[in-house]
Coordinates of N, CA and C in Angstrom, one line a residue:
M1 N 9.9 -10.9 14.4 CA 9.0 -10.2 13.3 C 10.0 -10.4 12.0
A2 N 9.3 -10.7 10.9 CA 10.1 -10.6 9.6 C 9.8 -9.5 8.9
T3 N 10.8 -8.8 8.3 CA 10.8 -7.7 7.4 C 10.7 -8.1 5.9
I4 N 9.8 -7.5 5.3 CA 9.5 -7.8 3.9 C 9.9 -6.7 3.1
F5 N 10.7 -6.7 2.1 CA 11.3 -5.6 1.2 C 10.6 -6.0 -0.1
F6 N 9.8 -4.9 -0.7 CA 9.1 -4.9 -1.8 C 9.9 -4.5 -2.9
S7 N 10.2 -5.2 -4.1 CA 11.1 -4.8 -5.1 C 9.9 -4.6 -6.1
Y8 N 9.7 -3.5 -6.8 CA 8.7 -3.4 -7.7 C 8.9 -2.1 -8.7
S9 N 8.4 -2.3 -9.7 CA 8.3 -0.8 -10.6 C 7.0 -0.1 -10.1
H10 N 7.7 1.3 -10.2 CA 6.7 2.3 -9.8 C 5.3 2.2 -10.6
R11 N 5.3 1.7 -11.9 CA 4.2 1.6 -12.7 C 3.3 0.5 -12.1
D12 N 3.8 -0.4 -11.0 CA 2.9 -1.5 -10.5 C 2.7 -1.0 -9.0
E13 N 2.8 0.1 -8.7 CA 2.7 0.7 -7.4 C 1.2 0.4 -6.8
T14 N 0.2 0.4 -7.7 CA -1.1 0.2 -7.3 C -1.5 -1.5 -7.0
L15 N -0.6 -2.4 -7.8 CA -0.6 -3.6 -7.2 C 0.2 -3.9 -6.0
R16 N 1.4 -3.1 -5.9 CA 2.0 -3.4 -4.5 C 1.0 -3.1 -3.3
D17 N 0.6 -2.0 -3.6 CA -0.7 -1.3 -2.4 C -1.4 -2.4 -2.0
E18 N -2.1 -3.2 -3.2 CA -3.1 -4.0 -3.0 C -2.4 -5.4 -2.2
L19 N -1.4 -5.7 -2.7 CA -0.8 -6.8 -1.9 C -0.5 -6.6 -0.5
E20 N 0.0 -5.3 -0.1 CA 0.0 -5.0 1.4 C -1.3 -5.0 2.0
I21 N -2.5 -4.7 1.2 CA -3.7 -5.0 1.8 C -4.0 -6.4 2.4
H22 N -3.6 -7.2 1.4 CA -3.7 -8.6 1.6 C -2.9 -9.2 2.8
L23 N -1.8 -8.7 3.2 CA -0.9 -9.0 4.2 C -1.3 -8.3 5.4
A24 N -2.2 -7.5 5.6 CA -2.5 -6.5 6.5 C -2.7 -7.2 7.9
M25 N -3.4 -8.4 7.9 CA -3.6 -9.4 9.1 C -2.3 -9.7 9.8
L26 N -1.5 -10.0 8.9 CA -0.1 -10.7 9.6 C 0.7 -9.4 9.9
K27 N 0.6 -8.0 9.4 CA 1.3 -6.9 10.1 C 0.6 -6.7 11.3
K28 N -0.9 -6.9 11.5 CA -1.5 -6.5 12.6 C -1.3 -7.4 13.8
Q29 N -0.9 -8.8 13.4 CA -0.7 -9.8 14.4 C 0.8 -9.8 14.8
G30 N 1.6 -8.8 14.2 CA 2.9 -8.7 14.4 C 4.0 -9.6 13.9
F31 N 3.4 -10.5 12.9 CA 4.4 -11.4 12.1 C 5.3 -10.7 11.2
I32 N 4.8 -9.6 10.4 CA 5.7 -9.0 9.6 C 5.7 -7.7 9.6
E33 N 6.6 -7.0 9.1 CA 6.5 -5.6 8.8 C 7.0 -5.3 7.3
T34 N 6.5 -4.4 6.6 CA 6.9 -4.4 5.2 C 7.8 -2.8 4.9
W35 N 8.6 -3.0 4.0 CA 9.4 -1.9 3.6 C 9.1 -1.7 2.0
H36 N 9.1 -0.4 1.5 CA 9.3 -0.2 0.2 C 9.7 1.2 0.0
D37 N 10.3 1.6 -1.1 CA 10.9 3.0 -1.3 C 10.1 3.9 -1.2
R38 N 8.8 3.9 -1.1 CA 7.8 5.0 -0.9 C 8.1 5.5 0.6
R39 N 8.6 4.8 1.4 CA 9.0 5.1 2.6 C 10.1 5.8 3.0
I40 N 11.0 6.0 1.9 CA 12.1 7.0 1.9 C 11.6 8.6 2.3
T41 N 12.1 9.1 3.4 CA 11.9 10.4 3.8 C 12.5 11.5 3.2
A42 N 12.1 12.8 3.2 CA 12.9 13.8 2.6 C 14.1 13.9 3.2
G43 N 15.4 14.0 2.4 CA 16.6 14.2 3.0 C 17.5 12.9 3.0
E44 N 16.6 11.9 3.1 CA 17.3 10.5 2.9 C 18.0 10.2 1.5
E45 N 19.0 9.5 1.6 CA 19.7 9.2 0.2 C 19.0 8.1 -0.2
F46 N 18.5 8.1 -1.5 CA 17.7 6.9 -2.1 C 18.4 5.8 -2.1
D47 N 19.7 5.8 -2.9 CA 20.2 4.4 -3.2 C 20.6 3.8 -1.4
K48 N 21.1 4.8 -0.6 CA 21.5 4.2 0.7 C 20.4 3.4 1.4
A49 N 19.1 4.3 1.4 CA 18.0 3.8 1.9 C 17.6 2.4 1.5
I50 N 17.7 2.4 0.3 CA 17.1 0.9 -0.4 C 18.2 0.0 0.1
S51 N 19.6 0.2 -0.3 CA 20.5 -0.7 0.0 C 20.4 -1.3 1.7
K52 N 20.2 -0.2 2.6 CA 20.1 -0.7 4.0 C 18.8 -1.6 4.2
N53 N 17.8 -1.2 3.5 CA 16.4 -2.0 3.6 C 16.5 -3.2 3.1
L54 N 17.1 -3.4 2.0 CA 17.4 -4.6 1.0 C 18.4 -5.6 1.9
E55 N 19.3 -5.2 2.5 CA 20.1 -5.9 3.2 C 19.6 -6.5 4.6
E56 N 18.8 -5.8 5.2 CA 18.3 -6.1 6.3 C 17.0 -6.7 6.4
A57 N 16.5 -7.0 5.1 CA 15.1 -7.8 4.9 C 15.3 -9.2 5.2
D58 N 14.4 -9.6 5.7 CA 14.2 -11.1 6.0 C 13.6 -12.0 4.7
I59 N 12.7 -11.1 3.9 CA 12.0 -11.6 2.8 C 12.2 -10.5 1.7
I60 N 12.5 -10.9 0.5 CA 12.6 -9.9 -0.5 C 11.5 -10.4 -1.5
L61 N 10.6 -9.6 -1.8 CA 9.4 -10.1 -2.6 C 9.7 -9.2 -4.2
L62 N 9.9 -9.9 -5.1 CA 10.1 -9.2 -6.4 C 8.8 -9.2 -7.0
L63 N 8.3 -8.3 -7.4 CA 7.0 -8.1 -8.0 C 7.2 -8.0 -9.5
V64 N 7.5 -9.1 -10.3 CA 8.0 -9.2 -11.6 C 7.0 -9.0 -12.5
S65 N 7.2 -8.0 -13.4 CA 6.2 -7.6 -14.3 C 7.1 -7.2 -15.5
S66 N 6.7 -6.8 -16.7 CA 7.3 -6.3 -17.9 C 8.0 -5.0 -17.7
D67 N 7.2 -4.2 -16.7 CA 7.9 -2.9 -16.3 C 9.0 -3.2 -15.3
F68 N 9.0 -4.2 -14.5 CA 10.0 -4.6 -13.5 C 11.1 -5.0 -14.4
L69 N 11.2 -5.9 -15.4 CA 12.1 -6.2 -16.2 C 12.6 -5.3 -16.9
A70 N 12.0 -4.1 -17.3 CA 12.6 -3.0 -18.1 C 13.2 -2.2 -17.3
S71 N 13.1 -2.1 -16.0 CA 13.7 -1.1 -15.2 C 15.3 -1.5 -14.9
N72 N 16.0 -0.9 -15.2 CA 17.6 -1.3 -14.8 C 17.9 -1.4 -13.5
Y73 N 17.0 -0.6 -12.6 CA 17.2 -0.6 -11.0 C 16.7 -1.6 -10.4
C74 N 15.6 -1.8 -10.9 CA 14.8 -3.1 -10.4 C 15.6 -4.4 -10.8
Y75 N 15.9 -4.5 -11.8 CA 16.5 -5.7 -12.5 C 17.9 -5.9 -12.3
D76 N 18.8 -5.0 -12.3 CA 20.1 -4.8 -12.3 C 20.7 -4.7 -10.7
I77 N 19.8 -4.2 -9.9 CA 20.3 -4.0 -8.7 C 19.6 -4.6 -7.7
E78 N 18.3 -4.5 -7.4 CA 17.5 -5.0 -6.4 C 17.4 -6.4 -6.8
M79 N 17.1 -7.0 -7.7 CA 16.8 -8.4 -8.3 C 18.4 -9.1 -8.2
Q80 N 19.3 -8.6 -8.7 CA 20.8 -9.2 -8.5 C 21.0 -9.5 -7.0
R81 N 20.7 -8.4 -6.1 CA 21.3 -8.4 -4.8 C 20.3 -9.5 -4.3
A82 N 19.0 -9.6 -4.5 CA 18.2 -10.6 -3.7 C 18.6 -12.1 -4.1
M83 N 19.1 -12.1 -5.5 CA 19.6 -13.5 -6.0 C 20.9 -14.0 -5.2
E84 N 21.6 -12.8 -5.1 CA 22.9 -13.0 -4.2 C 22.8 -13.7 -2.8
K85 N 21.7 -12.8 -2.1 CA 21.4 -13.2 -0.8 C 20.7 -14.6 -0.7
H86 N 19.8 -14.8 -1.4 CA 19.3 -16.3 -1.8 C 20.4 -17.3 -1.8
E87 N 21.4 -17.0 -3.0 CA 22.4 -18.0 -3.1 C 23.3 -18.2 -1.5
Q88 N 23.5 -17.2 -0.9 CA 24.2 -17.1 0.3 C 23.4 -17.9 1.4
G89 N 22.2 -18.2 1.1 CA 21.3 -18.9 2.2 C 20.6 -17.7 3.1

């Protein structure tokens, strides 16, 4: 099963939710599971949870928008790490 990490701006949350609906059949069939920061539970450290799931992801989906590009966290941390992982193969 492939794990998909959603990197997105919170302003685009409704679009991320809609994308998850489109992926629902792949989830039901056991081909994928998805993760995004709204799955961080109370008491978890935000940065550690994101970093852990970003490193473990098989697929990183960058939901690029103007809000994504304006976000320091999305652009400077998540996207940069995704590009590093891509270059490493």
